[in-house]
PDB file of C-alpha atoms in Angstrom:
ATOM      1  CA  UNK A   1      87.230  67.490 101.114  1.00 28.00           C
ATOM      2  CA  UNK A   2      90.315  66.408  99.258  1.00 31.00           C
ATOM      3  CA  UNK A   3      92.985  69.452  99.140  1.00 31.00           C
ATOM      4  CA  UNK A   4      95.676  68.847  96.193  1.00 34.00           C
ATOM      5  CA  UNK A   5      97.681  71.482  95.295  1.00 39.00           C
ATOM      6  CA  UNK A   6      95.565  74.804  95.752  1.00 40.00           C
ATOM      7  CA  UNK A   7      92.596  73.640  95.443  1.00 42.00           C
ATOM      8  CA  UNK A   8      89.928  71.627  97.292  1.00 41.00           C
ATOM      9  CA  UNK A   9      88.089  68.499  95.257  1.00 45.00           C
ATOM     10  CA  UNK A  10      84.792  66.915  96.284  1.00 44.00           C
ATOM     11  CA  UNK A  11      84.399  63.365  97.050  1.00 41.00           C
ATOM     12  CA  UNK A  12      81.193  62.423  97.249  1.00 44.00           C
ATOM     13  CA  UNK A  13      80.419  58.756  99.068  1.00 45.00           C
ATOM     14  CA  UNK A  14      77.897  56.705  97.374  1.00 47.00           C
ATOM     15  CA  UNK A  15      75.736  53.695  98.666  1.00 56.00           C
ATOM     16  CA  UNK A  16      74.117  51.362  95.597  1.00 55.00           C
ATOM     17  CA  UNK A  17      71.238  49.347  97.214  1.00 60.00           C
ATOM     18  CA  UNK A  18      69.242  46.871  95.836  1.00 60.00           C
ATOM     19  CA  UNK A  19      66.726  44.207  96.400  1.00 59.00           C
ATOM     20  CA  UNK A  20      66.981  40.850  96.843  1.00 55.00           C
ATOM     21  CA  UNK A  21      64.053  37.999  97.802  1.00 59.00           C
ATOM     22  CA  UNK A  22      64.634  36.761 101.509  1.00 53.00           C
ATOM     23  CA  UNK A  23      63.651  33.119 101.113  1.00 48.00           C
ATOM     24  CA  UNK A  24      63.575  31.872 104.192  1.00 45.00           C
ATOM     25  CA  UNK A  25      62.006  34.530 105.809  1.00 46.00           C
ATOM     26  CA  UNK A  26      59.995  35.785 103.105  1.00 49.00           C
ATOM     27  CA  UNK A  27      56.441  36.412 104.845  1.00 43.00           C
ATOM     28  CA  UNK A  28      57.933  37.569 107.616  1.00 44.00           C
ATOM     29  CA  UNK A  29      60.084  40.397 105.782  1.00 48.00           C
ATOM     30  CA  UNK A  30      59.316  39.929 102.423  1.00 53.00           C
ATOM     31  CA  UNK A  31      62.927  41.108 100.740  1.00 50.00           C
ATOM     32  CA  UNK A  32      66.258  41.736 102.198  1.00 49.00           C
ATOM     33  CA  UNK A  33      67.991  45.804 100.873  1.00 47.00           C
ATOM     34  CA  UNK A  34      71.500  44.912 100.629  1.00 47.00           C
ATOM     35  CA  UNK A  35      73.615  47.978 100.352  1.00 48.00           C
ATOM     36  CA  UNK A  36      77.434  48.864  99.980  1.00 44.00           C
ATOM     37  CA  UNK A  37      78.705  51.254  99.891  1.00 43.00           C
ATOM     38  CA  UNK A  38      82.851  53.397  98.327  1.00 42.00           C
ATOM     39  CA  UNK A  39      83.805  56.968  97.126  1.00 37.00           C
ATOM     40  CA  UNK A  40      84.476  57.756  93.599  1.00 37.00           C
ATOM     41  CA  UNK A  41      85.852  61.225  93.252  1.00 36.00           C
ATOM     42  CA  UNK A  42      84.553  64.335  91.850  1.00 35.00           C
ATOM     43  CA  UNK A  43      87.156  65.054  88.448  1.00 40.00           C
ATOM     44  CA  UNK A  44      86.883  69.573  87.949  1.00 43.00           C
ATOM     45  CA  UNK A  45      86.400  70.089  84.501  1.00 45.00           C
ATOM     46  CA  UNK A  46      87.652  73.493  83.498  1.00 48.00           C
ATOM     47  CA  UNK A  47      86.829  75.821  80.493  1.00 52.00           C
ATOM     48  CA  UNK A  48      90.851  75.396  79.409  1.00 70.00           C
ATOM     49  CA  UNK A  49      92.185  73.228  76.996  1.00 84.00           C
ATOM     50  CA  UNK A  50      96.017  72.485  77.391  1.00 91.00           C
ATOM     51  CA  UNK A  51      98.187  74.026  75.557  1.00 93.00           C
ATOM     52  CA  UNK A  52     100.633  71.652  76.584  1.00 96.00           C
ATOM     53  CA  UNK A  53     100.250  67.662  76.446  1.00 97.00           C
ATOM     54  CA  UNK A  54     102.924  65.676  77.973  1.00 98.00           C
ATOM     55  CA  UNK A  55     101.776  61.963  76.362  1.00 98.00           C
ATOM     56  CA  UNK A  56     104.298  59.614  78.989  1.00 98.00           C
ATOM     57  CA  UNK A  57     102.363  57.659  81.496  1.00 97.00           C
ATOM     58  CA  UNK A  58     105.606  56.962  83.358  1.00 96.00           C
ATOM     59  CA  UNK A  59     107.690  59.416  85.142  1.00 97.00           C
ATOM     60  CA  UNK A  60     108.411  63.295  84.649  1.00 98.00           C
ATOM     61  CA  UNK A  61     106.333  63.357  81.214  1.00 98.00           C
ATOM     62  CA  UNK A  62     106.370  67.828  82.354  1.00 97.00           C
ATOM     63  CA  UNK A  63     109.598  69.497  82.800  1.00 97.00           C
ATOM     64  CA  UNK A  64     110.263  73.072  84.178  1.00 96.00           C
ATOM     65  CA  UNK A  65     113.853  72.984  83.555  1.00 93.00           C
ATOM     66  CA  UNK A  66     115.546  75.234  87.288  1.00 92.00           C
ATOM     67  CA  UNK A  67     113.917  78.509  86.866  1.00 94.00           C
ATOM     68  CA  UNK A  68     111.613  78.836  83.675  1.00 93.00           C
ATOM     69  CA  UNK A  69     108.476  81.369  83.429  1.00 93.00           C
ATOM     70  CA  UNK A  70     106.078  79.454  81.449  1.00 94.00           C
ATOM     71  CA  UNK A  71     103.301  82.424  80.506  1.00 92.00           C
ATOM     72  CA  UNK A  72      99.685  80.028  78.886  1.00 91.00           C
ATOM     73  CA  UNK A  73      96.979  82.826  77.766  1.00 84.00           C
ATOM     74  CA  UNK A  74      93.031  81.458  78.063  1.00 87.00           C
ATOM     75  CA  UNK A  75      94.727  78.112  78.222  1.00 91.00           C
ATOM     76  CA  UNK A  76      96.025  74.776  80.385  1.00 95.00           C
ATOM     77  CA  UNK A  77      99.313  72.292  81.112  1.00 97.00           C
ATOM     78  CA  UNK A  78      99.005  69.338  81.278  1.00 97.00           C
ATOM     79  CA  UNK A  79     100.739  65.541  82.364  1.00 97.00           C
ATOM     80  CA  UNK A  80      99.996  62.176  82.123  1.00 97.00           C
ATOM     81  CA  UNK A  81     102.650  61.141  84.499  1.00 98.00           C
ATOM     82  CA  UNK A  82     104.039  63.786  86.651  1.00 98.00           C
ATOM     83  CA  UNK A  83     104.223  67.453  86.473  1.00 98.00           C
ATOM     84  CA  UNK A  84     108.247  69.629  87.688  1.00 98.00           C
ATOM     85  CA  UNK A  85     107.467  72.203  88.693  1.00 97.00           C
ATOM     86  CA  UNK A  86     111.023  73.968  88.745  1.00 96.00           C
ATOM     87  CA  UNK A  87     113.219  75.804  90.984  1.00 95.00           C
ATOM     88  CA  UNK A  88     111.251  78.146  93.521  1.00 95.00           C
ATOM     89  CA  UNK A  89     111.899  80.794  91.007  1.00 96.00           C
ATOM     90  CA  UNK A  90     109.816  79.030  88.407  1.00 96.00           C
ATOM     91  CA  UNK A  91     106.423  80.289  87.204  1.00 96.00           C
ATOM     92  CA  UNK A  92     103.749  78.453  85.791  1.00 95.00           C
ATOM     93  CA  UNK A  93     100.927  81.574  84.985  1.00 95.00           C
ATOM     94  CA  UNK A  94      98.286  79.208  83.352  1.00 94.00           C
ATOM     95  CA  UNK A  95      95.366  78.384  84.131  1.00 94.00           C
ATOM     96  CA  UNK A  96      94.835  75.125  85.400  1.00 95.00           C
ATOM     97  CA  UNK A  97      98.192  72.477  86.473  1.00 96.00           C
ATOM     98  CA  UNK A  98      97.368  69.154  85.712  1.00 96.00           C
ATOM     99  CA  UNK A  99      98.625  65.512  86.394  1.00 97.00           C
ATOM    100  CA  UNK A 100      97.597  61.994  86.784  1.00 96.00           C
ATOM    101  CA  UNK A 101     100.487  61.046  88.348  1.00 97.00           C
ATOM    102  CA  UNK A 102     101.993  64.003  91.052  1.00 97.00           C
ATOM    103  CA  UNK A 103     102.775  67.134  90.946  1.00 97.00           C
ATOM    104  CA  UNK A 104     106.412  68.515  92.008  1.00 97.00           C
ATOM    105  CA  UNK A 105     108.823  70.454  92.650  1.00 96.00           C
ATOM    106  CA  UNK A 106     109.585  74.248  94.108  1.00 96.00           C
ATOM    107  CA  UNK A 107     108.105  76.223  91.026  1.00 96.00           C
ATOM    108  CA  UNK A 108     105.063  78.768  91.605  1.00 96.00           C
ATOM    109  CA  UNK A 109     101.660  78.363  90.689  1.00 96.00           C
ATOM    110  CA  UNK A 110      99.155  81.143  89.877  1.00 95.00           C
ATOM    111  CA  UNK A 111      96.837  81.359  92.768  1.00 95.00           C
ATOM    112  CA  UNK A 112      94.390  82.072  90.803  1.00 94.00           C
ATOM    113  CA  UNK A 113      95.537  78.065  88.958  1.00 95.00           C
ATOM    114  CA  UNK A 114      92.848  74.674  89.004  1.00 95.00           C
ATOM    115  CA  UNK A 115      95.633  71.819  89.783  1.00 96.00           C
ATOM    116  CA  UNK A 116      94.570  68.959  90.387  1.00 95.00           C
ATOM    117  CA  UNK A 117      96.722  65.169  90.384  1.00 96.00           C
ATOM    118  CA  UNK A 118      96.518  61.877  91.522  1.00 95.00           C
ATOM    119  CA  UNK A 119      93.202  60.196  91.580  1.00 91.00           C
ATOM    120  CA  UNK A 120      90.897  63.439  90.640  1.00 91.00           C
ATOM    121  CA  UNK A 121      92.999  63.700  86.980  1.00 93.00           C
ATOM    122  CA  UNK A 122      92.601  61.326  84.429  1.00 92.00           C
ATOM    123  CA  UNK A 123      94.751  60.211  81.864  1.00 94.00           C
ATOM    124  CA  UNK A 124      94.962  62.211  77.856  1.00 94.00           C
ATOM    125  CA  UNK A 125      94.847  60.337  75.099  1.00 95.00           C
ATOM    126  CA  UNK A 126      97.046  61.944  72.020  1.00 96.00           C
ATOM    127  CA  UNK A 127      94.825  63.957  70.582  1.00 94.00           C
ATOM    128  CA  UNK A 128      96.358  64.269  67.060  1.00 95.00           C
ATOM    129  CA  UNK A 129      96.992  60.162  67.095  1.00 95.00           C
ATOM    130  CA  UNK A 130      93.759  59.494  64.271  1.00 95.00           C
ATOM    131  CA  UNK A 131      95.682  62.542  62.188  1.00 94.00           C
ATOM    132  CA  UNK A 132      98.140  60.625  59.433  1.00 91.00           C
ATOM    133  CA  UNK A 133     101.340  63.966  60.030  1.00 96.00           C
ATOM    134  CA  UNK A 134     103.583  60.922  59.348  1.00 97.00           C
ATOM    135  CA  UNK A 135     102.802  57.884  56.419  1.00 95.00           C
ATOM    136  CA  UNK A 136     105.041  60.199  54.100  1.00 95.00           C
ATOM    137  CA  UNK A 137     107.818  59.397  56.009  1.00 96.00           C
ATOM    138  CA  UNK A 138     107.470  55.317  55.752  1.00 93.00           C
ATOM    139  CA  UNK A 139     106.044  56.122  51.596  1.00 91.00           C
ATOM    140  CA  UNK A 140     106.936  58.976  50.248  1.00 87.00           C
ATOM    141  CA  UNK A 141     109.898  58.829  47.503  1.00 90.00           C
ATOM    142  CA  UNK A 142     112.631  61.334  48.700  1.00 95.00           C
ATOM    143  CA  UNK A 143     115.490  59.672  46.119  1.00 93.00           C
ATOM    144  CA  UNK A 144     117.227  61.767  43.941  1.00 94.00           C
ATOM    145  CA  UNK A 145     115.489  64.739  46.341  1.00 96.00           C
ATOM    146  CA  UNK A 146     118.256  68.196  47.684  1.00 97.00           C
ATOM    147  CA  UNK A 147     118.672  68.614  51.078  1.00 97.00           C
ATOM    148  CA  UNK A 148     117.899  71.514  53.645  1.00 97.00           C
ATOM    149  CA  UNK A 149     121.175  72.991  53.824  1.00 97.00           C
ATOM    150  CA  UNK A 150     121.951  76.382  54.305  1.00 97.00           C
ATOM    151  CA  UNK A 151     126.046  77.407  54.588  1.00 96.00           C
ATOM    152  CA  UNK A 152     127.353  80.114  56.779  1.00 95.00           C
ATOM    153  CA  UNK A 153     126.162  84.278  56.099  1.00 93.00           C
ATOM    154  CA  UNK A 154     123.681  82.933  53.478  1.00 97.00           C
ATOM    155  CA  UNK A 155     120.257  83.070  53.108  1.00 97.00           C
ATOM    156  CA  UNK A 156     118.901  81.083  51.525  1.00 98.00           C
ATOM    157  CA  UNK A 157     114.753  80.775  49.717  1.00 98.00           C
ATOM    158  CA  UNK A 158     113.150  76.994  49.495  1.00 98.00           C
ATOM    159  CA  UNK A 159     109.921  75.663  48.218  1.00 98.00           C
ATOM    160  CA  UNK A 160     106.999  73.414  49.232  1.00 98.00           C
ATOM    161  CA  UNK A 161     107.838  69.598  48.839  1.00 97.00           C
ATOM    162  CA  UNK A 162     110.237  66.476  49.542  1.00 97.00           C
ATOM    163  CA  UNK A 163     114.010  66.766  51.236  1.00 97.00           C
ATOM    164  CA  UNK A 164     115.927  64.262  52.157  1.00 97.00           C
ATOM    165  CA  UNK A 165     118.970  65.631  54.725  1.00 97.00           C
ATOM    166  CA  UNK A 166     122.248  63.227  55.388  1.00 96.00           C
ATOM    167  CA  UNK A 167     124.571  63.582  59.043  1.00 94.00           C
ATOM    168  CA  UNK A 168     126.114  67.295  58.278  1.00 93.00           C
ATOM    169  CA  UNK A 169     122.888  68.735  56.452  1.00 96.00           C
ATOM    170  CA  UNK A 170     122.599  71.483  58.393  1.00 97.00           C
ATOM    171  CA  UNK A 171     120.818  75.767  58.364  1.00 97.00           C
ATOM    172  CA  UNK A 172     123.587  78.166  59.556  1.00 96.00           C
ATOM    173  CA  UNK A 173     122.465  80.747  57.550  1.00 96.00           C
ATOM    174  CA  UNK A 174     118.669  81.664  57.316  1.00 96.00           C
ATOM    175  CA  UNK A 175     115.937  79.701  55.002  1.00 97.00           C
ATOM    176  CA  UNK A 176     113.567  81.613  54.345  1.00 98.00           C
ATOM    177  CA  UNK A 177     110.677  78.816  53.210  1.00 98.00           C
ATOM    178  CA  UNK A 178     107.472  79.266  50.978  1.00 98.00           C
ATOM    179  CA  UNK A 179     104.299  79.142  52.974  1.00 98.00           C
ATOM    180  CA  UNK A 180     103.634  74.928  52.678  1.00 98.00           C
ATOM    181  CA  UNK A 181     104.286  71.728  53.402  1.00 98.00           C
ATOM    182  CA  UNK A 182     107.963  70.292  53.925  1.00 98.00           C
ATOM    183  CA  UNK A 183     109.044  66.985  54.050  1.00 98.00           C
ATOM    184  CA  UNK A 184     112.316  65.662  55.174  1.00 98.00           C
ATOM    185  CA  UNK A 185     113.791  62.678  55.778  1.00 97.00           C
ATOM    186  CA  UNK A 186     116.051  62.805  58.235  1.00 97.00           C
ATOM    187  CA  UNK A 187     117.379  65.189  60.733  1.00 97.00           C
ATOM    188  CA  UNK A 188     117.048  69.328  59.928  1.00 97.00           C
ATOM    189  CA  UNK A 189     119.673  70.521  62.178  1.00 97.00           C
ATOM    190  CA  UNK A 190     119.365  74.368  62.873  1.00 95.00           C
ATOM    191  CA  UNK A 191     122.923  76.175  63.800  1.00 93.00           C
ATOM    192  CA  UNK A 192     123.487  78.956  66.347  1.00 89.00           C
ATOM    193  CA  UNK A 193     123.786  81.598  63.552  1.00 90.00           C
ATOM    194  CA  UNK A 194     120.856  79.742  62.060  1.00 94.00           C
ATOM    195  CA  UNK A 195     116.809  80.664  61.177  1.00 94.00           C
ATOM    196  CA  UNK A 196     113.678  79.397  59.681  1.00 96.00           C
ATOM    197  CA  UNK A 197     111.464  81.494  58.673  1.00 96.00           C
ATOM    198  CA  UNK A 198     108.292  82.179  56.478  1.00 96.00           C
ATOM    199  CA  UNK A 199     108.186  84.235  53.756  1.00 96.00           C
ATOM    200  CA  UNK A 200     105.062  83.650  54.750  1.00 94.00           C
ATOM    201  CA  UNK A 201     101.945  82.788  56.866  1.00 93.00           C
ATOM    202  CA  UNK A 202     101.172  79.089  55.701  1.00 96.00           C
ATOM    203  CA  UNK A 203     104.699  76.726  56.529  1.00 98.00           C
ATOM    204  CA  UNK A 204     105.028  72.725  57.867  1.00 98.00           C
ATOM    205  CA  UNK A 205     107.620  70.532  58.769  1.00 98.00           C
ATOM    206  CA  UNK A 206     107.391  67.484  58.661  1.00 98.00           C
ATOM    207  CA  UNK A 207     109.441  65.432  59.939  1.00 98.00           C
ATOM    208  CA  UNK A 208     111.606  62.247  59.737  1.00 98.00           C
ATOM    209  CA  UNK A 209     113.926  62.587  62.174  1.00 97.00           C
ATOM    210  CA  UNK A 210     114.211  64.764  65.477  1.00 98.00           C
ATOM    211  CA  UNK A 211     115.114  68.915  65.147  1.00 97.00           C
ATOM    212  CA  UNK A 212     117.554  70.662  66.595  1.00 96.00           C
ATOM    213  CA  UNK A 213     117.383  74.348  67.022  1.00 94.00           C
ATOM    214  CA  UNK A 214     119.078  75.404  70.738  1.00 87.00           C
ATOM    215  CA  UNK A 215     121.868  77.435  71.009  1.00 82.00           C
ATOM    216  CA  UNK A 216     120.427  81.081  69.671  1.00 84.00           C
ATOM    217  CA  UNK A 217     118.990  79.545  66.899  1.00 89.00           C
ATOM    218  CA  UNK A 218     115.445  81.241  65.401  1.00 92.00           C
ATOM    219  CA  UNK A 219     112.476  80.000  64.203  1.00 95.00           C
ATOM    220  CA  UNK A 220     109.235  82.212  62.799  1.00 94.00           C
ATOM    221  CA  UNK A 221     107.024  79.557  61.830  1.00 95.00           C
ATOM    222  CA  UNK A 222     103.024  81.220  60.598  1.00 95.00           C
ATOM    223  CA  UNK A 223     100.472  76.932  60.803  1.00 95.00           C
ATOM    224  CA  UNK A 224      98.087  76.655  57.320  1.00 95.00           C
ATOM    225  CA  UNK A 225      94.994  76.650  57.735  1.00 92.00           C
ATOM    226  CA  UNK A 226      93.171  74.170  56.085  1.00 92.00           C
ATOM    227  CA  UNK A 227      94.165  71.807  54.480  1.00 92.00           C
ATOM    228  CA  UNK A 228      95.859  68.296  55.141  1.00 93.00           C
ATOM    229  CA  UNK A 229      98.318  70.052  57.598  1.00 95.00           C
ATOM    230  CA  UNK A 230      96.029  72.126  59.539  1.00 94.00           C
ATOM    231  CA  UNK A 231      97.659  74.068  62.976  1.00 94.00           C
ATOM    232  CA  UNK A 232     101.169  72.417  61.926  1.00 96.00           C
ATOM    233  CA  UNK A 233     103.446  74.141  62.139  1.00 97.00           C
ATOM    234  CA  UNK A 234     106.005  71.859  62.864  1.00 98.00           C
ATOM    235  CA  UNK A 235     105.455  67.262  63.364  1.00 98.00           C
ATOM    236  CA  UNK A 236     108.967  65.065  63.883  1.00 98.00           C
ATOM    237  CA  UNK A 237     108.389  61.915  64.646  1.00 97.00           C
ATOM    238  CA  UNK A 238     111.937  60.375  65.931  1.00 96.00           C
ATOM    239  CA  UNK A 239     112.389  58.471  69.196  1.00 96.00           C
ATOM    240  CA  UNK A 240     115.607  61.377  70.282  1.00 96.00           C
ATOM    241  CA  UNK A 241     115.620  65.310  71.416  1.00 97.00           C
ATOM    242  CA  UNK A 242     114.193  67.388  69.791  1.00 97.00           C
ATOM    243  CA  UNK A 243     115.633  70.653  70.239  1.00 95.00           C
ATOM    244  CA  UNK A 244     113.503  74.076  70.151  1.00 95.00           C
ATOM    245  CA  UNK A 245     115.304  76.844  72.673  1.00 89.00           C
ATOM    246  CA  UNK A 246     116.687  78.789  70.253  1.00 78.00           C
ATOM    247  CA  UNK A 247     116.956  82.432  70.652  1.00 67.00           C
ATOM    248  CA  UNK A 248     113.846  83.712  72.522  1.00 49.00           C
ATOM    249  CA  UNK A 249     113.502  86.359  73.514  1.00 45.00           C
ATOM    250  CA  UNK A 250     116.454  87.996  71.540  1.00 44.00           C
ATOM    251  CA  UNK A 251     116.609  90.080  68.303  1.00 46.00           C
ATOM    252  CA  UNK A 252     114.182  89.484  66.133  1.00 52.00           C
ATOM    253  CA  UNK A 253     116.272  87.196  63.377  1.00 58.00           C
ATOM    254  CA  UNK A 254     117.565  85.274  66.497  1.00 69.00           C
ATOM    255  CA  UNK A 255     113.755  83.633  68.104  1.00 85.00           C
ATOM    256  CA  UNK A 256     111.840  81.012  68.799  1.00 90.00           C
ATOM    257  CA  UNK A 257     107.935  82.911  67.226  1.00 92.00           C
ATOM    258  CA  UNK A 258     105.538  79.285  66.212  1.00 94.00           C
ATOM    259  CA  UNK A 259     101.924  79.818  65.809  1.00 94.00           C
ATOM    260  CA  UNK A 260     100.580  76.135  65.600  1.00 94.00           C
ATOM    261  CA  UNK A 261     100.806  72.930  66.976  1.00 96.00           C
ATOM    262  CA  UNK A 262     104.389  70.981  67.283  1.00 97.00           C
ATOM    263  CA  UNK A 263     103.457  67.976  67.617  1.00 98.00           C
ATOM    264  CA  UNK A 264     106.406  65.595  69.256  1.00 98.00           C
ATOM    265  CA  UNK A 265     103.709  62.273  70.137  1.00 98.00           C
ATOM    266  CA  UNK A 266     107.694  59.920  70.441  1.00 97.00           C
ATOM    267  CA  UNK A 267     110.088  61.774  71.249  1.00 97.00           C
ATOM    268  CA  UNK A 268     111.134  64.001  73.994  1.00 97.00           C
ATOM    269  CA  UNK A 269     110.959  68.084  73.330  1.00 97.00           C
ATOM    270  CA  UNK A 270     113.285  70.618  74.868  1.00 96.00           C
ATOM    271  CA  UNK A 271     111.469  74.130  74.518  1.00 95.00           C
ATOM    272  CA  UNK A 272     111.560  77.887  74.975  1.00 91.00           C
ATOM    273  CA  UNK A 273     109.694  80.232  72.527  1.00 89.00           C
ATOM    274  CA  UNK A 274     106.393  81.993  72.192  1.00 88.00           C
ATOM    275  CA  UNK A 275     103.280  82.819  69.783  1.00 84.00           C
ATOM    276  CA  UNK A 276     103.709  84.638  66.699  1.00 79.00           C
ATOM    277  CA  UNK A 277     102.144  88.040  67.330  1.00 73.00           C
ATOM    278  CA  UNK A 278     100.838  90.547  65.637  1.00 69.00           C
ATOM    279  CA  UNK A 279      99.595  87.372  63.569  1.00 71.00           C
ATOM    280  CA  UNK A 280      95.661  86.844  62.709  1.00 70.00           C
ATOM    281  CA  UNK A 281      95.696  83.516  65.439  1.00 76.00           C
ATOM    282  CA  UNK A 282      98.063  84.188  68.621  1.00 87.00           C
ATOM    283  CA  UNK A 283      97.691  79.551  68.548  1.00 91.00           C
ATOM    284  CA  UNK A 284     100.595  77.855  70.577  1.00 93.00           C
ATOM    285  CA  UNK A 285     100.448  74.440  71.138  1.00 94.00           C
ATOM    286  CA  UNK A 286     102.433  71.083  72.339  1.00 96.00           C
ATOM    287  CA  UNK A 287     101.587  67.882  72.868  1.00 97.00           C
ATOM    288  CA  UNK A 288     105.120  65.466  72.958  1.00 98.00           C
ATOM    289  CA  UNK A 289     105.794  62.512  74.820  1.00 98.00           C
ATOM    290  CA  UNK A 290     108.198  64.716  77.795  1.00 98.00           C
ATOM    291  CA  UNK A 291     108.171  68.212  77.598  1.00 98.00           C
ATOM    292  CA  UNK A 292     110.541  70.461  79.007  1.00 97.00           C
ATOM    293  CA  UNK A 293     110.708  73.844  78.876  1.00 95.00           C
ATOM    294  CA  UNK A 294     113.355  76.152  79.519  1.00 90.00           C
ATOM    295  CA  UNK A 295     113.200  79.972  80.066  1.00 87.00           C
ATOM    296  CA  UNK A 296     110.754  82.076  79.072  1.00 88.00           C
ATOM    297  CA  UNK A 297     108.057  80.675  76.952  1.00 91.00           C
ATOM    298  CA  UNK A 298     104.836  82.299  75.953  1.00 89.00           C
ATOM    299  CA  UNK A 299     101.290  80.238  74.042  1.00 89.00           C
ATOM    300  CA  UNK A 300      98.348  81.374  73.770  1.00 86.00           C
ATOM    301  CA  UNK A 301      94.738  79.761  72.775  1.00 88.00           C
ATOM    302  CA  UNK A 302      94.195  81.651  70.004  1.00 86.00           C
ATOM    303  CA  UNK A 303      93.295  78.712  68.316  1.00 86.00           C
ATOM    304  CA  UNK A 304      89.473  79.200  66.302  1.00 84.00           C
ATOM    305  CA  UNK A 305      90.950  79.618  62.591  1.00 85.00           C
ATOM    306  CA  UNK A 306      92.589  76.387  62.379  1.00 84.00           C
ATOM    307  CA  UNK A 307      89.798  73.904  60.856  1.00 74.00           C
ATOM    308  CA  UNK A 308      92.073  70.964  62.793  1.00 68.00           C
TER     309      UNK A 308
END
């Protein structure tokens, strides 16, 4: 038995044997048995999928910043590299904690969590790599398109479609998003008093760049349940750092409340938020190159209503 974290894993010795003809002494012994002994690790599995997946295989791809509280209902957290559990007051209340490399930090992991690292964990490929979510970033026509831009204290209702943001595009008030897919060429910046709010279920943001919703910014989005972007709430293909860590846990107007997938496969994501409560399916997943979780975050795995 090898102990990793709080769990004991089984390692089995395997001896393979094969008969070979003994050409020299076959009249006496017939054949010779050649054996080889090795060790094989049995990697335990869990019935709960990863709600948070860090894709980077080098360095730390899951990082608990400071002393956050992370609740993952019915799911696990998985790193293809190192996983840092944060400070001594950090809490991971999860089904499982998995790192393809090492688990570090002083954070507390639920006593009944399945914990594995190193040789007991295989690297997980990007489960959404085959979905062509970002083709519009190179093939779409954004010429002459409007911007996702809202002034201070203003409220603007937007329709699904293509938008061309420049470096000064900012959501400083309330952007009301009608259901549909929003393709944005450029970064999306939500100011400290700004918010992105779906007017109904079925909103997807495809960002050809990064998203920055920090400070006390708010996001309230529920992903569509069908179509090409079923289950996708926010997809950003920027290589920088995206931030979705605004007013989590504050007022309903300024909090991070998302149902669906947040997908940042090429960049880093700094996140603090929770699954949209009261929806038909409470489902929040993150797949990013590197994930940093701060503050209080609640994930849920009731994703059966999303066809993807």
